[in-house]
Short mmCIF file of C-alpha atoms in Angstrom, two decimals:
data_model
loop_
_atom_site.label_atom_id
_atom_site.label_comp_id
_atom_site.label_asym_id
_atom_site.label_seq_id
_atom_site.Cartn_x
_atom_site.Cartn_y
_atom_site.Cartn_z
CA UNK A 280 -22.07 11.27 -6.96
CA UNK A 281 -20.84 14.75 -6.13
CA UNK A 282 -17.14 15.39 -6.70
CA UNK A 283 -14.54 15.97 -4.09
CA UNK A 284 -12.81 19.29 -3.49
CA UNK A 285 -9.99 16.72 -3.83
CA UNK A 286 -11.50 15.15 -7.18
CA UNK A 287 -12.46 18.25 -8.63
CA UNK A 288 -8.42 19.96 -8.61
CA UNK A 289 -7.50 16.55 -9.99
CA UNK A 290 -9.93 17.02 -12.59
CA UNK A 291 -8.84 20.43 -13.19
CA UNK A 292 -5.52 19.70 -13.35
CA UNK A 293 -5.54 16.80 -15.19
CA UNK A 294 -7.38 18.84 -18.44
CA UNK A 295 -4.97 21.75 -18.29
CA UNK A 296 -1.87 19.64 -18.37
CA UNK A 297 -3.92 17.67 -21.49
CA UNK A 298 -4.89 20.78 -23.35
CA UNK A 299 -1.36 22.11 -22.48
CA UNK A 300 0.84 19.25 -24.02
CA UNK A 301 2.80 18.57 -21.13
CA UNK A 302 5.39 16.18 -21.08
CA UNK A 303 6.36 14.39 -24.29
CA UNK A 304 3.69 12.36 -26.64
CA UNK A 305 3.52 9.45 -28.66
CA UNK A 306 0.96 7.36 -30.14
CA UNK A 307 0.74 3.18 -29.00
CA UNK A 308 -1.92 0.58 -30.59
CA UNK A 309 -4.85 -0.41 -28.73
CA UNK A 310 -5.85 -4.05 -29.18
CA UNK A 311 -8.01 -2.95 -31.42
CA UNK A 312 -5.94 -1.84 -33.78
CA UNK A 313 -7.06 1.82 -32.92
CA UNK A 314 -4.27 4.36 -32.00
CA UNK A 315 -3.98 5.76 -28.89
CA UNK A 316 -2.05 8.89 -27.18
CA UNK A 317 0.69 8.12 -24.51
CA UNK A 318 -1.82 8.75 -21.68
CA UNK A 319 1.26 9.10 -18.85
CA UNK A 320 4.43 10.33 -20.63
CA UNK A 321 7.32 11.22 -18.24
CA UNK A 322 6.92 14.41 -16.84
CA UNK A 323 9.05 16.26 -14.88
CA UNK A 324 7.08 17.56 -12.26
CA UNK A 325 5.87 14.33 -11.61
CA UNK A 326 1.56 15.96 -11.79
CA UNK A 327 -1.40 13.89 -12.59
CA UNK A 328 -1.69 13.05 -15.84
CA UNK A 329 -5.17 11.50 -16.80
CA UNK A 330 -8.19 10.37 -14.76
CA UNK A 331 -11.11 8.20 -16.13
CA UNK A 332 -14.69 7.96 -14.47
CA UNK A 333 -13.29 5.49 -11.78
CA UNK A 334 -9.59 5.66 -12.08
CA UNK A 335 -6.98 8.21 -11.79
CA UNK A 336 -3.27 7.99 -12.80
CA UNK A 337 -0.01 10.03 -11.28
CA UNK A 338 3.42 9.62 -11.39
CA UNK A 339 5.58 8.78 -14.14
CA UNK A 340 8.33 7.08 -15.44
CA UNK A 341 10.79 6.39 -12.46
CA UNK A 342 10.20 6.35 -8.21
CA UNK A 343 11.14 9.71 -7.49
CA UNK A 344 8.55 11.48 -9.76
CA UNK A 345 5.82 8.26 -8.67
CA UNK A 346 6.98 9.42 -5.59
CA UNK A 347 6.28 13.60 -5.71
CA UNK A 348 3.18 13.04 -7.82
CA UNK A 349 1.20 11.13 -4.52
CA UNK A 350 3.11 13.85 -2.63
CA UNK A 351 1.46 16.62 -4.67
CA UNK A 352 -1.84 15.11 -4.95
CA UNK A 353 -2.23 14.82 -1.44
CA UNK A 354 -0.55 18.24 -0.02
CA UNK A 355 -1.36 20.74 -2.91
CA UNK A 356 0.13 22.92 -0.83
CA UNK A 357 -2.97 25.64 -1.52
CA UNK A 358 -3.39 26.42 1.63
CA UNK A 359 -1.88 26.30 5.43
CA UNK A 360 -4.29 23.15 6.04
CA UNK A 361 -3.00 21.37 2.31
CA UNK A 362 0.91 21.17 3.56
CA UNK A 363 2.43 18.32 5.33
CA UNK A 364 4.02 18.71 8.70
CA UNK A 365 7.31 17.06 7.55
CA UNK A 366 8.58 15.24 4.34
CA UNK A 367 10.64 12.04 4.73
CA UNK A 368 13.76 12.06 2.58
CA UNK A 369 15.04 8.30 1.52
CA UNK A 370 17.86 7.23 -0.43
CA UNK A 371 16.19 5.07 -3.19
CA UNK A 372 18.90 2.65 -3.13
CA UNK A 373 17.72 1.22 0.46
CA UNK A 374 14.50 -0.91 -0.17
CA UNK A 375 14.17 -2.07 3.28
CA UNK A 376 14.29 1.64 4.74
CA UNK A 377 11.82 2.89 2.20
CA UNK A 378 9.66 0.10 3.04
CA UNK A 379 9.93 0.76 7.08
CA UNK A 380 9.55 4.52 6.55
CA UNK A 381 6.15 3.79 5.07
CA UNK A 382 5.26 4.05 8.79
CA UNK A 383 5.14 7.33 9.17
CA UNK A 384 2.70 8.47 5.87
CA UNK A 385 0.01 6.83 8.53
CA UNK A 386 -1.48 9.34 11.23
CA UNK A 387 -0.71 11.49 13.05
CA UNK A 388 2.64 12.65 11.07
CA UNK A 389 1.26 11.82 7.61
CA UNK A 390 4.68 12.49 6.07
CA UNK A 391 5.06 11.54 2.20
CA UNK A 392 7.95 9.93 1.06
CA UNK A 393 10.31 11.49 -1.31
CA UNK A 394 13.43 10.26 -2.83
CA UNK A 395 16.87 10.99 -3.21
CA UNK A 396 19.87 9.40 -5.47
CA UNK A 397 22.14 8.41 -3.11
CA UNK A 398 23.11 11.66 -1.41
CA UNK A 399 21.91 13.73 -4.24
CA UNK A 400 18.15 15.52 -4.94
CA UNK A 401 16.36 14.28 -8.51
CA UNK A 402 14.92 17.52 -10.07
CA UNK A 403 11.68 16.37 -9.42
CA UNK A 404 12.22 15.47 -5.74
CA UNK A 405 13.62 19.16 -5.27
CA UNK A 406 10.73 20.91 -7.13
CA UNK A 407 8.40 18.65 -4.82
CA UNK A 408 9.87 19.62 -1.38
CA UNK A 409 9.56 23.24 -2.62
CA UNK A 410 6.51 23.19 -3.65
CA UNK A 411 5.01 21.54 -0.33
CA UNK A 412 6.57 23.61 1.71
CA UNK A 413 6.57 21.76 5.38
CA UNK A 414 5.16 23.38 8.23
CA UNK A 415 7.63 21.36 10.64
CA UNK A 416 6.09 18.84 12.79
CA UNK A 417 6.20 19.59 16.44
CA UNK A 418 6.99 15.71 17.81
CA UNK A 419 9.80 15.81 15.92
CA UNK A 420 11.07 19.12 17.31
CA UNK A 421 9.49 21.33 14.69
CA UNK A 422 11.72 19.30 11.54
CA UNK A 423 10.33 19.72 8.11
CA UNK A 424 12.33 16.73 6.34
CA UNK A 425 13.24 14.09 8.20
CA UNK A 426 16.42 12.50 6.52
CA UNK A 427 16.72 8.69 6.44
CA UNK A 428 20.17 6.91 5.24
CA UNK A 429 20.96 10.42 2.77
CA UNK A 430 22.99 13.17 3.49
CA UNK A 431 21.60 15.08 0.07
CA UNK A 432 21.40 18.64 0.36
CA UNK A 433 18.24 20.49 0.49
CA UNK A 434 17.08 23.32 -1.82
CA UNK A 435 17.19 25.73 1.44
CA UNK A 436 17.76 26.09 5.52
CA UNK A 437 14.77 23.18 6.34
CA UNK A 438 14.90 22.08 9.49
CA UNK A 439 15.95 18.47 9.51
CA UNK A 440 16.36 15.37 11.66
CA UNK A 441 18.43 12.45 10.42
CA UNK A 442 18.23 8.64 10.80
CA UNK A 443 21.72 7.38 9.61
CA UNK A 444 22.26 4.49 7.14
CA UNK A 445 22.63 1.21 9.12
CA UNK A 446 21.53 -2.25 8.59
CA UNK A 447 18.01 -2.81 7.77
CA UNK A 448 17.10 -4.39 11.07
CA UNK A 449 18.80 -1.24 12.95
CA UNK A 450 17.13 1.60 10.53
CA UNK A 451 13.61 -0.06 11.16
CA UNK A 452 13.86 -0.47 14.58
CA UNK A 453 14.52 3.41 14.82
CA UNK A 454 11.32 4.40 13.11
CA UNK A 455 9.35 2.39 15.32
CA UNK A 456 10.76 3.97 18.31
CA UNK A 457 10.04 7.35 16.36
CA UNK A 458 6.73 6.37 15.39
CA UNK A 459 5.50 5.72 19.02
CA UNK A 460 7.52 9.08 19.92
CA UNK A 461 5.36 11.07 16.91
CA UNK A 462 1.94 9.04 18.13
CA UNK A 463 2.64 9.55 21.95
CA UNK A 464 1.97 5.79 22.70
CA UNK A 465 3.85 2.56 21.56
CA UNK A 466 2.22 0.92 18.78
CA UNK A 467 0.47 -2.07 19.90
CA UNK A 468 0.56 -4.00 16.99
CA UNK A 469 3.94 -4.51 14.46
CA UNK A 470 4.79 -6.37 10.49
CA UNK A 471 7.55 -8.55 10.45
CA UNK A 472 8.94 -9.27 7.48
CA UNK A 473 12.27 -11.70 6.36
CA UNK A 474 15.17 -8.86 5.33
CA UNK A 475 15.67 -10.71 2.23
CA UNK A 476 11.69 -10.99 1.42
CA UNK A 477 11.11 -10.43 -2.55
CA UNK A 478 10.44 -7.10 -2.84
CA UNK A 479 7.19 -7.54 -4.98
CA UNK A 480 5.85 -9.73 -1.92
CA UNK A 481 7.02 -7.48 0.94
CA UNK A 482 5.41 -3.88 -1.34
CA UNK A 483 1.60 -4.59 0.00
CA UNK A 484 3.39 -3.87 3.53
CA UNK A 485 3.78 -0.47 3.10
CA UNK A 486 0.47 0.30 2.69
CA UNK A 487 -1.07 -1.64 5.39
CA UNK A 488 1.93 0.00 7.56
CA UNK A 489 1.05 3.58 6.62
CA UNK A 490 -2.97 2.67 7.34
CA UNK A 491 -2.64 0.38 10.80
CA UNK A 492 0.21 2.88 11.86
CA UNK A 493 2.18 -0.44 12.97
CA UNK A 494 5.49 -0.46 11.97
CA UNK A 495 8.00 -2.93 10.32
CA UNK A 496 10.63 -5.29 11.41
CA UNK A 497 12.98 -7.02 9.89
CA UNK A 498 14.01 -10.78 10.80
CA UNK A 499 16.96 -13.05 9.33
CA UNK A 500 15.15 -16.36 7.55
CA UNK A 501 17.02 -17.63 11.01
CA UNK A 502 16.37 -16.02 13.27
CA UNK A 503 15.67 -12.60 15.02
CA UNK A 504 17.86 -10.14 14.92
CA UNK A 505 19.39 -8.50 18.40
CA UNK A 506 17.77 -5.09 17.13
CA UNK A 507 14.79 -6.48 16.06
CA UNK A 508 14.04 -8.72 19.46
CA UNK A 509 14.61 -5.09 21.37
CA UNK A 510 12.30 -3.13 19.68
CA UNK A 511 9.81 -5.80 20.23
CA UNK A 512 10.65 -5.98 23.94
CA UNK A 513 10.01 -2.62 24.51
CA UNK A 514 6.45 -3.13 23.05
CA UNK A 515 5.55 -5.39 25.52
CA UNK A 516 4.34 -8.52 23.60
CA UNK A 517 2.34 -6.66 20.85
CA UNK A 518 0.83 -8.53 17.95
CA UNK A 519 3.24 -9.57 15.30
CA UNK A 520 1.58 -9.85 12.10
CA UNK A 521 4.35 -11.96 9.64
CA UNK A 522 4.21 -11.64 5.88
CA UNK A 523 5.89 -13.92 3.61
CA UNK A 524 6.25 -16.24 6.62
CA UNK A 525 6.69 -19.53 4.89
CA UNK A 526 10.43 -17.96 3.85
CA UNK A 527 11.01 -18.31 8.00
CA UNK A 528 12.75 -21.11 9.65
CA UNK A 529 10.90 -22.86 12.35
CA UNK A 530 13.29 -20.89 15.17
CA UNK A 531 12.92 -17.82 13.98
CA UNK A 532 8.93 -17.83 14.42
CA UNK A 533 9.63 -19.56 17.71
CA UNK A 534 11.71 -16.75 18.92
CA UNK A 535 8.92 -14.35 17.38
CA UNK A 536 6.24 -16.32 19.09
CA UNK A 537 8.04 -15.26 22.68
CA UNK A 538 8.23 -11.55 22.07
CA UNK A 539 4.36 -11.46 21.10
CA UNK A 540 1.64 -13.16 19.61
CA UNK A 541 2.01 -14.16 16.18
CA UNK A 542 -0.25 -14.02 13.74
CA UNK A 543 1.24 -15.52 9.80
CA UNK A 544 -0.55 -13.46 6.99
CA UNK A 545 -2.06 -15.87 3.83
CA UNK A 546 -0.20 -15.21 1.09
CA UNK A 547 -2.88 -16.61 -1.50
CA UNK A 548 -6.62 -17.63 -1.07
CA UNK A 549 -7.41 -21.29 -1.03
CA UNK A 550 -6.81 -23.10 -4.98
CA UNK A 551 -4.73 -19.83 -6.19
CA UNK A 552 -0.95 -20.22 -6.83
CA UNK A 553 1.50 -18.14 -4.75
CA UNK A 554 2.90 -14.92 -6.39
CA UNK A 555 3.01 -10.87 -6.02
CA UNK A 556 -0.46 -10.26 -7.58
CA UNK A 557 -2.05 -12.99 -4.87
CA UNK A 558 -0.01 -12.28 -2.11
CA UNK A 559 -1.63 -8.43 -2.90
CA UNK A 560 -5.00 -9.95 -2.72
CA UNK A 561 -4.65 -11.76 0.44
CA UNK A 562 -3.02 -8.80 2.18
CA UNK A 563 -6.39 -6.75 1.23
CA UNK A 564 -8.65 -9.28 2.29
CA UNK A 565 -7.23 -9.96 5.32
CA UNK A 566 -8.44 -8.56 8.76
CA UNK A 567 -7.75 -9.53 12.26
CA UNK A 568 -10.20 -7.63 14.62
CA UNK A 569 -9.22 -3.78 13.90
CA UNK A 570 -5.79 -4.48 12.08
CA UNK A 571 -6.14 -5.43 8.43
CA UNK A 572 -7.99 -3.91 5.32
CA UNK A 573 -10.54 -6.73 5.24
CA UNK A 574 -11.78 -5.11 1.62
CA UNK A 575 -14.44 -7.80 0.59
CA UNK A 576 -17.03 -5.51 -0.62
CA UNK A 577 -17.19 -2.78 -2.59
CA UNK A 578 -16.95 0.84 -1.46
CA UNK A 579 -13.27 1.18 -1.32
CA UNK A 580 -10.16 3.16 -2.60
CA UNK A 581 -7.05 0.51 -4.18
CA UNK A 582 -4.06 1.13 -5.33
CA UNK A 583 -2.54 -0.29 -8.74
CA UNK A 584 0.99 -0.86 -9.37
CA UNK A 585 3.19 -2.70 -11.41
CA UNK A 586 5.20 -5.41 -9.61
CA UNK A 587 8.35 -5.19 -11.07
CA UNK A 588 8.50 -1.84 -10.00
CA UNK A 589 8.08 -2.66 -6.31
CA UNK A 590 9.66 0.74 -4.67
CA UNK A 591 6.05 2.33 -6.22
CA UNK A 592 4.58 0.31 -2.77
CA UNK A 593 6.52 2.91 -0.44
CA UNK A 594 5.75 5.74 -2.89
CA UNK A 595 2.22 5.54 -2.78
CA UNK A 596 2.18 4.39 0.99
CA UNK A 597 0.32 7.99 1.37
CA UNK A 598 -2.36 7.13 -0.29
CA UNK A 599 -3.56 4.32 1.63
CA UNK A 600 -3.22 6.54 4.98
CA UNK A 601 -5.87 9.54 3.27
CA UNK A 602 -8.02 10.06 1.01
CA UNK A 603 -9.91 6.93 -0.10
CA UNK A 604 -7.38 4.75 1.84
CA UNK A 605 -6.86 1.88 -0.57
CA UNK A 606 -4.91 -1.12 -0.19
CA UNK A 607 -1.92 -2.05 -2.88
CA UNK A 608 -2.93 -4.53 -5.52
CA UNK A 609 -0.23 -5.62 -8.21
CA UNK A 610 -0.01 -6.56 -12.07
CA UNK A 611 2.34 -8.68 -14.09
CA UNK A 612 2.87 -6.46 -16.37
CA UNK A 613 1.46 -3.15 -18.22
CA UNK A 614 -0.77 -4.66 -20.75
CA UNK A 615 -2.45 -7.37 -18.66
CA UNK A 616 -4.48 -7.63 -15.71
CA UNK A 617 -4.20 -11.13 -14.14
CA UNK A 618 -7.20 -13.15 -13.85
CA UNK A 619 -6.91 -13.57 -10.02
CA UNK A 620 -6.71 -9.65 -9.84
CA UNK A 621 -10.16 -9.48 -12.35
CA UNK A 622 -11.45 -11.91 -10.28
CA UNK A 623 -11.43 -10.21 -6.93
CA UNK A 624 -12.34 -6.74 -8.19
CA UNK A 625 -15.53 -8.80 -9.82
CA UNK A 626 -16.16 -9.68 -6.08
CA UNK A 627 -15.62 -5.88 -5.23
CA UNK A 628 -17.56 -4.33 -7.89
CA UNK A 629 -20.49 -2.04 -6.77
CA UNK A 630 -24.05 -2.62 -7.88
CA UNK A 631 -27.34 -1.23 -7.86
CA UNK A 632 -30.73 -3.16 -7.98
CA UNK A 633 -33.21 -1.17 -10.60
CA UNK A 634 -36.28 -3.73 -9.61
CA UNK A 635 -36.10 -2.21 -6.18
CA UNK A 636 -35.53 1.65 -7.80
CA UNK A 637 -31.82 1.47 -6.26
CA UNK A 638 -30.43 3.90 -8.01
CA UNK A 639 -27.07 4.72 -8.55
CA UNK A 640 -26.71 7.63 -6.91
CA UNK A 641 -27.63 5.88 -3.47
CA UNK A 642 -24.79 2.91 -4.07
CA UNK A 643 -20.90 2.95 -2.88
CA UNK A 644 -18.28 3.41 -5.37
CA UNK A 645 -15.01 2.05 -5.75
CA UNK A 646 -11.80 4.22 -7.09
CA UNK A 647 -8.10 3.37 -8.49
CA UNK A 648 -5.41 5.46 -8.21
CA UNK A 649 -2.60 4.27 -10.68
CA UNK A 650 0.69 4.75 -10.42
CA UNK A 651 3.09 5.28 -12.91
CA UNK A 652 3.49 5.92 -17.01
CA UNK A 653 2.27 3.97 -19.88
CA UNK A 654 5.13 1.73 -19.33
CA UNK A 655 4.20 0.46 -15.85
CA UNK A 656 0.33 0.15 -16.70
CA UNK A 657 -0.78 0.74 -20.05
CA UNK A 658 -3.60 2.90 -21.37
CA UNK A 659 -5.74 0.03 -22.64
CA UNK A 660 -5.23 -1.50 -18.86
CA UNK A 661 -6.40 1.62 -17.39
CA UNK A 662 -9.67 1.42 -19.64
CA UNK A 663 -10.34 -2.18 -18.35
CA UNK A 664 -9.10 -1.29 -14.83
CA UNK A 665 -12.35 1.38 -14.85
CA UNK A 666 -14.96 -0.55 -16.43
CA UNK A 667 -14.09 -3.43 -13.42
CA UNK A 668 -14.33 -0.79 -10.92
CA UNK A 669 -17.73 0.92 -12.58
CA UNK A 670 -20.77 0.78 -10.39
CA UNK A 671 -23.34 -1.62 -12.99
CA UNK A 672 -26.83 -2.93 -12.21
CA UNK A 673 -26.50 -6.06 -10.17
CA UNK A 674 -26.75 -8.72 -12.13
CA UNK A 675 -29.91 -11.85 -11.75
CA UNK A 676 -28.19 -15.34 -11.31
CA UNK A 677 -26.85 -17.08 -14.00
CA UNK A 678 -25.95 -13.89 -15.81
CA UNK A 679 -22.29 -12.83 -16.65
CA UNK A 680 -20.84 -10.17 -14.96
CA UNK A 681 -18.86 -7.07 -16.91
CA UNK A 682 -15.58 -9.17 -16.64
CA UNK A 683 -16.55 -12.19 -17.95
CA UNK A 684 -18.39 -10.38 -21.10
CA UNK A 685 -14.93 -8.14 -21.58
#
């Protein structure tokens, strides 16, 4: 398979930053007993930091660099075409307005998301919005950073628009009404989610926002917000797609039910236990007409993240509205991938048929962008991570797949 102009900087850039030391280094111990380098250490300018055959890993060791890494990946900022119109600016602190401004990575604004610290700029979030360099984006009246709940001062005279801080319900109302202002239309189609949803459950959202380009709502467990019940009168009955709804009280889905028609994501396939990493799952596999990832075969981009680092969802929101457009799966933890989660990408993995001279080279390939250092998924994960998504000959019945022999 031929390499990307896209693969081939990442490439690039991930051997000079290797042969140039970057960031600092320490050795960990592979199962094996082997040693192994600190694949991701923190660095400060937040660049890719190692790629395998099938995976490739950016970020580092908090949000904000996670954060400009995706941003840099995406917009290298090489050329007039490689910069983003506008950057959106959110305070880390606010979960629920990171996860509603995942709206607008999706097309046609295609912002990234950047953070501040409170109402201050993290080196790396400074060096970022720099580096990209906005154009402005004309629907929102030529702005280049578009500030949500901060007041942090920029690095130089950008051209801004500001959301204030307000309640959740308020704040993600407003970028819906901004996000059919940027698209030119309303948005047909909305995720509601209960304000007080576990953050590891409601992070798949913000991927599926930034690719569907519907936005999210926030409702009480009781009912629906005044806010809330506006913006979804103004859409005109659109389709309500509910995650986590089980956490919602029989008149709040009632109310929901007379403001559109609602459809109640699974949050686990049939026989597997409720949690983060199945509630990811479910929220790939699931499609509804033209809303939905629906990823059942292979062929696809995803998205790995640790889940008890949830704000990585709206980080990497970006990357599920370009590129390879993959959906968000979750771990448990760095050094482990869950069996549900091997399980599905076994169901995923590509395949090739030699009796039939399939080669290779004429099959569909799947790739993993990971996000984060060592600590949020290890090196040794990483490995196993690639060989799960390697294209392999397709395997006779009876005969165990690459999962079950690892």
């Amino acid at each position: 398979m031929r390499l990307s102009p896209l693969r081939t900087l990442l490439a690039l850039l991930c051997g000079a930053l290797l042969l140039a030391g970057c960031g600092k280094s320490s050795s960990s111990t592979a199962s094996s007993g082997g040693p192994i380098s600190r694949v991701a250490p923190v660095a400060a300018q937040g660049a890719v930091s190692v790629a395998t055959r099938n995976t490739t890993r950016i970020g580092g060791g908090d949000v904000a660099s996670d954060a400009a890494a995706v941003a840099r990946t995406v917009y290298p900022a090489l050329t007039s075409a490689s910069r983003p119109q506008a950057v959106v600016l959110v305070d880390r602190s606010s979960w629920n307005t990171a996860l509603a401004a995942s709206s607008l990575a999706g097309a046609p604004l295609g912002a990234p998301l950047l953070f501040s610290d409170g109402n201050a700029l993290p080196a790396v979030t400074r060096e970022t919005l720099e580096a990209l360099a906005p154009v402005g984006a004309r629907a929102l009246g030529g702005a280049q950073v578009l500030r949500i709940g901060t007041t942090a001062a920029l690095p130089r005279a950008y051209i801004t628009r500001s959301l204030p801080a307000a309640q959740p319900e308020v704040t993600a109302a407003a970028i819906a009404g901004l996000l059919g202002q940027v698209a030119g239309q309303a948005p047909r189609q909305v995720i509601v989610l209960p304000d007080n949803a576990p953050r590891a459950l409601a992070a798949p959202a913000a991927g599926l926002s930034a690719e569907s380009g519907a936005p999210i709502l926030f409702v009480s467990p009781a009912r629906v917000p005044a806010p809330t019940a506006s913006a979804l009168l103004a859409l005109k009955r659109p389709a309500i797609y509910v995650l986590d709804a089980p956490a919602l009280g029989r008149p709040a889905l009632s109310e929901l039910r007379r403001l559109g028609a609602v459809t109640e994501l699974p949050s686990a396939a049939a026989g597997e236990a409720a949690g983060p990493v199945a509630n990811a799952i479910a929220v790939a596999r699931f499609a509804d007409g033209q809303f939905g990832w629906g990823v059942k075969e292979p062929g696809h981009g995803l998205v790995f993240a640790n889940a008890s680092r949830p704000l990585d969802g709206p980080a990497a929101a970006l990357l599920s509205a370009t590129g390879d457009y993959g959906p968000l799966l979750l771990l448990e933890g760095a050094a482990t991938i869950p069996p549900s989660l091997a399980a599905y990408l076994g169901d995923i993995e590509p395949a090739y048929t030699p009796a039939f001279a399939f080669r290779p080279v004429r099959g569909v390939y799947n790739h993993g962008w990971l996000i984060g250092d060592e600590r949020a998924i290890s090196a040794v994960t990483q490995a196993q991570i690639d060989s799960l998504l390697e294209i392999s000959p397709r395997k006779q019945s009876g005969e165990p797949s690459v999962s079950q022999v690892e």
